[in-house]
CSV table of C-alpha atoms in Angstrom, one decimal:
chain,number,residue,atom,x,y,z
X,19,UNK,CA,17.7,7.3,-15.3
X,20,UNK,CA,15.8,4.0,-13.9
X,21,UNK,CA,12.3,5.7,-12.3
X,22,UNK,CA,10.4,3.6,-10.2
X,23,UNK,CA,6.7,3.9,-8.8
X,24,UNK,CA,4.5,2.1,-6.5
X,25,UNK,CA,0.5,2.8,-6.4
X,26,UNK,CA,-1.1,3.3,-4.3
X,27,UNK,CA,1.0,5.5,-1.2
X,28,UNK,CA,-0.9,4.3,1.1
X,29,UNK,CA,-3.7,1.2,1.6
X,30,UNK,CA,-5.9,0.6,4.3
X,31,UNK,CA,-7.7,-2.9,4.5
X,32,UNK,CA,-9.2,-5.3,7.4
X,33,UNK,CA,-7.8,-8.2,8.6
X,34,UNK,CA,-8.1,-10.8,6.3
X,35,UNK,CA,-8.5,-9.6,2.7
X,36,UNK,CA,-6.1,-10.3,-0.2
X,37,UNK,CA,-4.4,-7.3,-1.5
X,38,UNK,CA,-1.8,-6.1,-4.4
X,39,UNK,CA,0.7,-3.6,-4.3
X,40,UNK,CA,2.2,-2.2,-7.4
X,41,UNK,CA,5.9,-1.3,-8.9
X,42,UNK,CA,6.7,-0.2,-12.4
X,43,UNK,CA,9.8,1.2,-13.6
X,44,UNK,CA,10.5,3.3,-16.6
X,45,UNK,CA,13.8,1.0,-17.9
X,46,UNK,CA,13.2,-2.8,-18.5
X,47,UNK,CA,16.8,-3.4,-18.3
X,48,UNK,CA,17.2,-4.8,-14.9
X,49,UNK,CA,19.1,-7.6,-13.2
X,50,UNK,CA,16.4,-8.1,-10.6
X,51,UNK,CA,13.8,-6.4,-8.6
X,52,UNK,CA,13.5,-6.7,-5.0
X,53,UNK,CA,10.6,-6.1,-2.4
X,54,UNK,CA,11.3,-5.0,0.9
X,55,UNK,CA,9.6,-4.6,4.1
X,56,UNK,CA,10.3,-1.4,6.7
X,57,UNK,CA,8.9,-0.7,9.6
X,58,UNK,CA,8.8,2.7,11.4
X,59,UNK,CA,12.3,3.3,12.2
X,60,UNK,CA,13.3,0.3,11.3
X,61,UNK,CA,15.6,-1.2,8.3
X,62,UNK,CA,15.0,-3.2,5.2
X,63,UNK,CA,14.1,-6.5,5.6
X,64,UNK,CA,14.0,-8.3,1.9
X,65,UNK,CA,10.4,-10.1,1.5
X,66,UNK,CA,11.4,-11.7,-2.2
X,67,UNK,CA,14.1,-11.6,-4.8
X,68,UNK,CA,13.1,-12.1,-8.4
X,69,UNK,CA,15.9,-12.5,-11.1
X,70,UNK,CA,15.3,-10.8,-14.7
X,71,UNK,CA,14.6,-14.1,-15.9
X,72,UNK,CA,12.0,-15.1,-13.5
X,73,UNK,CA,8.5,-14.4,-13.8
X,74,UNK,CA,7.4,-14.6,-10.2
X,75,UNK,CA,8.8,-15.8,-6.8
X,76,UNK,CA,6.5,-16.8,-3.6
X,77,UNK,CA,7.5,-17.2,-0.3
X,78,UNK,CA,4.6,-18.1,2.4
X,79,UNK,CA,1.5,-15.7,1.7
X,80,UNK,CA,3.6,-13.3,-0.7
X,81,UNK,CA,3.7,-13.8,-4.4
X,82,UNK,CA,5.8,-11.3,-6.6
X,83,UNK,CA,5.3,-11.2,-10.2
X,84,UNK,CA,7.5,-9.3,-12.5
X,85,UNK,CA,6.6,-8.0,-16.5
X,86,UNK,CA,9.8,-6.8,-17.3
X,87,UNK,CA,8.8,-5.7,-20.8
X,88,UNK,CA,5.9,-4.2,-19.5
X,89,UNK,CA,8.1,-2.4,-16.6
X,90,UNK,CA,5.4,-3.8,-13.8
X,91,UNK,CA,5.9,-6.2,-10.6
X,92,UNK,CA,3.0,-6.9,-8.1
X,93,UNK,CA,3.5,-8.1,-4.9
X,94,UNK,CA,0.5,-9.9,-4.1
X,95,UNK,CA,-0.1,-11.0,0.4
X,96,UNK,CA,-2.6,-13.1,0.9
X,97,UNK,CA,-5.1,-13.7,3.9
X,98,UNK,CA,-3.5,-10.0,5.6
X,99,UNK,CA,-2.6,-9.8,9.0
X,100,UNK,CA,-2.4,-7.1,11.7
X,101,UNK,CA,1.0,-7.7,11.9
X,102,UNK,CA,1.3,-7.2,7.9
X,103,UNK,CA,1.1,-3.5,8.8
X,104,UNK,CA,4.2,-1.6,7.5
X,105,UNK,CA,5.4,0.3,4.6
X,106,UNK,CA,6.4,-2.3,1.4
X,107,UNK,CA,9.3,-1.2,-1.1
X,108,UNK,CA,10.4,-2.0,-4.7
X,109,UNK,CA,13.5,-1.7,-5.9
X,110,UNK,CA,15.0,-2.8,-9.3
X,111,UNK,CA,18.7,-3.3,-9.8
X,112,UNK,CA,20.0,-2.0,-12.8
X,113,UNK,CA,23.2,-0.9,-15.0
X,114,UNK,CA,25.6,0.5,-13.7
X,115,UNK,CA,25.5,-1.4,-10.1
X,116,UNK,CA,23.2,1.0,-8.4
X,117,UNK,CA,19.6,0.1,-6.8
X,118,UNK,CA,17.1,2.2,-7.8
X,119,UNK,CA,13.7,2.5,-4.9
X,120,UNK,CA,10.6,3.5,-5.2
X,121,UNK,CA,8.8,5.7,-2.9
X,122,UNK,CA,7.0,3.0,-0.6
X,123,UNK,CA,2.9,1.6,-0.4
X,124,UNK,CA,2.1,2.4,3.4
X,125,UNK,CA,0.0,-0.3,4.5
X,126,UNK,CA,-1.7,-0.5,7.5
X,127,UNK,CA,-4.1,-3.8,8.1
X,128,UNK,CA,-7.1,-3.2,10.3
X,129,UNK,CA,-8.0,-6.0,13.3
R,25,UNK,CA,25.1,-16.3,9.6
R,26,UNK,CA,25.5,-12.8,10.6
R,27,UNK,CA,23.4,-9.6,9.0
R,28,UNK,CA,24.9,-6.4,8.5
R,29,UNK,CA,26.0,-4.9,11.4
R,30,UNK,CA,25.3,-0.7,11.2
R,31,UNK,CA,26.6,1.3,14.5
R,32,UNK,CA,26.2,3.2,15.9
R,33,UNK,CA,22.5,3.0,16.0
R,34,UNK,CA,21.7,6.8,17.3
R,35,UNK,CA,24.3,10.1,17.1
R,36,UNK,CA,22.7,13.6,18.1
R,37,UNK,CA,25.8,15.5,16.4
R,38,UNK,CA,25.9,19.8,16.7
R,39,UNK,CA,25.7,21.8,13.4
R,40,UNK,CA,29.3,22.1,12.3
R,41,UNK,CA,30.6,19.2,13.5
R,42,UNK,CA,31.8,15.9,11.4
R,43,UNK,CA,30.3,12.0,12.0
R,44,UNK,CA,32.2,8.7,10.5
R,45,UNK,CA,29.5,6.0,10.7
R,46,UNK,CA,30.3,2.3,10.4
R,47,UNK,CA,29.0,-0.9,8.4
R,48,UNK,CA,30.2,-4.5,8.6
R,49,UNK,CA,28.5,-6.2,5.7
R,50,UNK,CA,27.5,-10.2,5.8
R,51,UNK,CA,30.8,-12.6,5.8
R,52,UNK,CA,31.5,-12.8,2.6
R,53,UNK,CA,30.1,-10.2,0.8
R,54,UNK,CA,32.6,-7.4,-1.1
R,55,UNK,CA,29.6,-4.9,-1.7
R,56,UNK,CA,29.0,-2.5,0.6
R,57,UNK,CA,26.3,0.6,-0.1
R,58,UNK,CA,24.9,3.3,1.8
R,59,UNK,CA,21.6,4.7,1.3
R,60,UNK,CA,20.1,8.1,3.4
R,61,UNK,CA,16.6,8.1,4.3
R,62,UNK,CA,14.2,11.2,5.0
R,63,UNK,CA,10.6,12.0,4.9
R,64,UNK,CA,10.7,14.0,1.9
R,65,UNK,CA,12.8,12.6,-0.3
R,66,UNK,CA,12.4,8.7,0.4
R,67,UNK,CA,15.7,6.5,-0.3
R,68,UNK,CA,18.6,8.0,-2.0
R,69,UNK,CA,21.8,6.0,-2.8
R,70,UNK,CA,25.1,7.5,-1.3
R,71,UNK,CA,27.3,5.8,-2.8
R,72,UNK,CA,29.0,1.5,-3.2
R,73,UNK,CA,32.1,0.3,-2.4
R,74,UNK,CA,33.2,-3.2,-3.8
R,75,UNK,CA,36.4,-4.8,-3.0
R,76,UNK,CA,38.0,-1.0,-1.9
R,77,UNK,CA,36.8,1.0,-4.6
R,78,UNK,CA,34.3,3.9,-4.9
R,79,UNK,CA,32.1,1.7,-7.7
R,80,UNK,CA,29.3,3.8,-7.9
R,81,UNK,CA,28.1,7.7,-6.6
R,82,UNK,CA,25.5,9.0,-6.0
R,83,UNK,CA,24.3,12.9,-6.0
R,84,UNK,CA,25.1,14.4,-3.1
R,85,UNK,CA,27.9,17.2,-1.9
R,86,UNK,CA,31.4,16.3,-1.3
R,87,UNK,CA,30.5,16.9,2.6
R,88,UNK,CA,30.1,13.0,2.3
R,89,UNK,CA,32.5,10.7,1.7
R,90,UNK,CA,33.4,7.1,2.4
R,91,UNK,CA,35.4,4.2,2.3
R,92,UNK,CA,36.2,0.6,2.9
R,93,UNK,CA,38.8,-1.5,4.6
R,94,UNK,CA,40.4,-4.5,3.2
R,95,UNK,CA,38.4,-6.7,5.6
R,96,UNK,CA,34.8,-4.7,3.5
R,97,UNK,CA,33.8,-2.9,6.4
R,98,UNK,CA,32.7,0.4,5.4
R,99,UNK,CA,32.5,3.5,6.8
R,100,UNK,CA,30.9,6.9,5.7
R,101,UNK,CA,31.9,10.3,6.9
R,102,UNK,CA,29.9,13.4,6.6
R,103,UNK,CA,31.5,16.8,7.6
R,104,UNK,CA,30.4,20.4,8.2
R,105,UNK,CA,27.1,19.0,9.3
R,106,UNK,CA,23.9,20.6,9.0
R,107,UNK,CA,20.4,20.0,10.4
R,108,UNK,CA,19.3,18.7,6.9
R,109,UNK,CA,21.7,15.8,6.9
R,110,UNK,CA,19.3,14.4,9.6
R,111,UNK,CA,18.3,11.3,8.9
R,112,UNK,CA,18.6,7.2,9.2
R,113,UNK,CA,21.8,6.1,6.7
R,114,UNK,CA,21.1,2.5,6.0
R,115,UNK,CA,24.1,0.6,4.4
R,116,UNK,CA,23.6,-2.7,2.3
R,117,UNK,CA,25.8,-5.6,1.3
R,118,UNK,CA,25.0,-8.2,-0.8
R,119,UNK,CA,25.3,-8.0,-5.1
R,120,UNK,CA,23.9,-8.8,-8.0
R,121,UNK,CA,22.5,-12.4,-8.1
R,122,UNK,CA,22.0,-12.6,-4.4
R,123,UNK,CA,20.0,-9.3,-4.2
R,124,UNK,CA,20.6,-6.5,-0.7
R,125,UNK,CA,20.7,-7.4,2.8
R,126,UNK,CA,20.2,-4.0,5.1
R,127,UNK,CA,21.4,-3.4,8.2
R,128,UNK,CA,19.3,-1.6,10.8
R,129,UNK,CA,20.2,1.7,10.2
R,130,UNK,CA,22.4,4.8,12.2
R,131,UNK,CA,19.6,7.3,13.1
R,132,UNK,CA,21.7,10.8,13.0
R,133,UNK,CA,20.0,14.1,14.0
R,134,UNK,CA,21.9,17.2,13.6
R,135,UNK,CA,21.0,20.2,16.3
């Protein structure tokens, strides 16, 4: 079964810095992986997309970079804002159809 | 074009008693799954529907079951509720190549 972490739980950083949050996964036979953003009580909203047979995807001040064979994908926000403050989720699609998360980086950016 | 639509958004439902919730996934899309989210145990996958059919399953008791309509709106029914089914049940369309679109999530508690 497809395991999937993200270090660290939680991150705490002022306004302004460049920070990386990390996903690896135990099973590097995936369709995609797929970072999401949640805020409290909130649903997912999908940040980036990135196919097996990409090696990264960017979209404003997010880059996500995935290692397949190495089971790793960083999702790297540049320039952090206040407003960046939520909790960031991995999830990898694998065989058999289902979506497998991982437990979430809390991050909370300090004005 | 329109998300996925999840409602209703809050239910305070009595021990004992049953709750159908309700997702209408993005025009379109055939996928429909359902995810429960706690504090303690993160994300776990419910179960997917595609095109009519139970596709996938996840681990949880019989008490919760589901379906979907020819038009892919899903619902999911839980019965015999009990205080630990309280939670937010996020639903997701989307598939494969095109990666999950949430909706905002039914907040349930059980009392």
């Amino acid at each position: 079964k497809q395991e999937v972490t993200q270090i660290p739980a939680a991150l705490s950083v002022p306004e302004g810095e460049n920070l990386v949050l990390n996903c690896s996964f135990t099973d590097s036979a995936i369709y995609n992986l797929q970072w999401f953003r949640q805020d409290p009580g909130k649903g997912l909203t999908s940040l980036l997309l990135i196919q097996s047979s990409q090696r990264e995807q960017t979209s404003g001040r997010l880059n996500a970079s995935l290692d397949k064979s190495s089971g790793r994908s960083t999702l790297y926000i540049a320039a952090s804002q206040p407003g960046d403050s939520a909790t960031y989720l991995c999830a990898v699609k694998g065989t058999g159809n289902q979506f497998y998360f991982g437990t979430g980086t809390s991050l909370t950016v300090i004005p | 074009k329109a998300g996925v639509t999840q409602t209703p958004r809050y239910l305070i439902k009595t021990r004992g008693q049953q709750v159908t919730l309700s997702c209408s996934p993005i025009s379109g899309h055939r996928s429909v799954s359902w995810y429960q989210q706690t504090p303690g145990q993160g994300l776990q996958f419910l179960f997917e529907y595609f095109s009519e059919t139970q596709r996938n399953k996840g681990n949880f008791p019989g008490r919760f079951s589901g379906r979907q309509f020819s038009n892919s709106r899903s619902e999911m029914n839980v019965s015999t509720l009990e205080l630990g089914d309280s939670a937010l049940y996020l639903c997701a369309s989307g598939g494969t190549h095109y990666g999950y679109t949430f909706g905002s999530g039914t907040r349930l508690t059980v009392v």
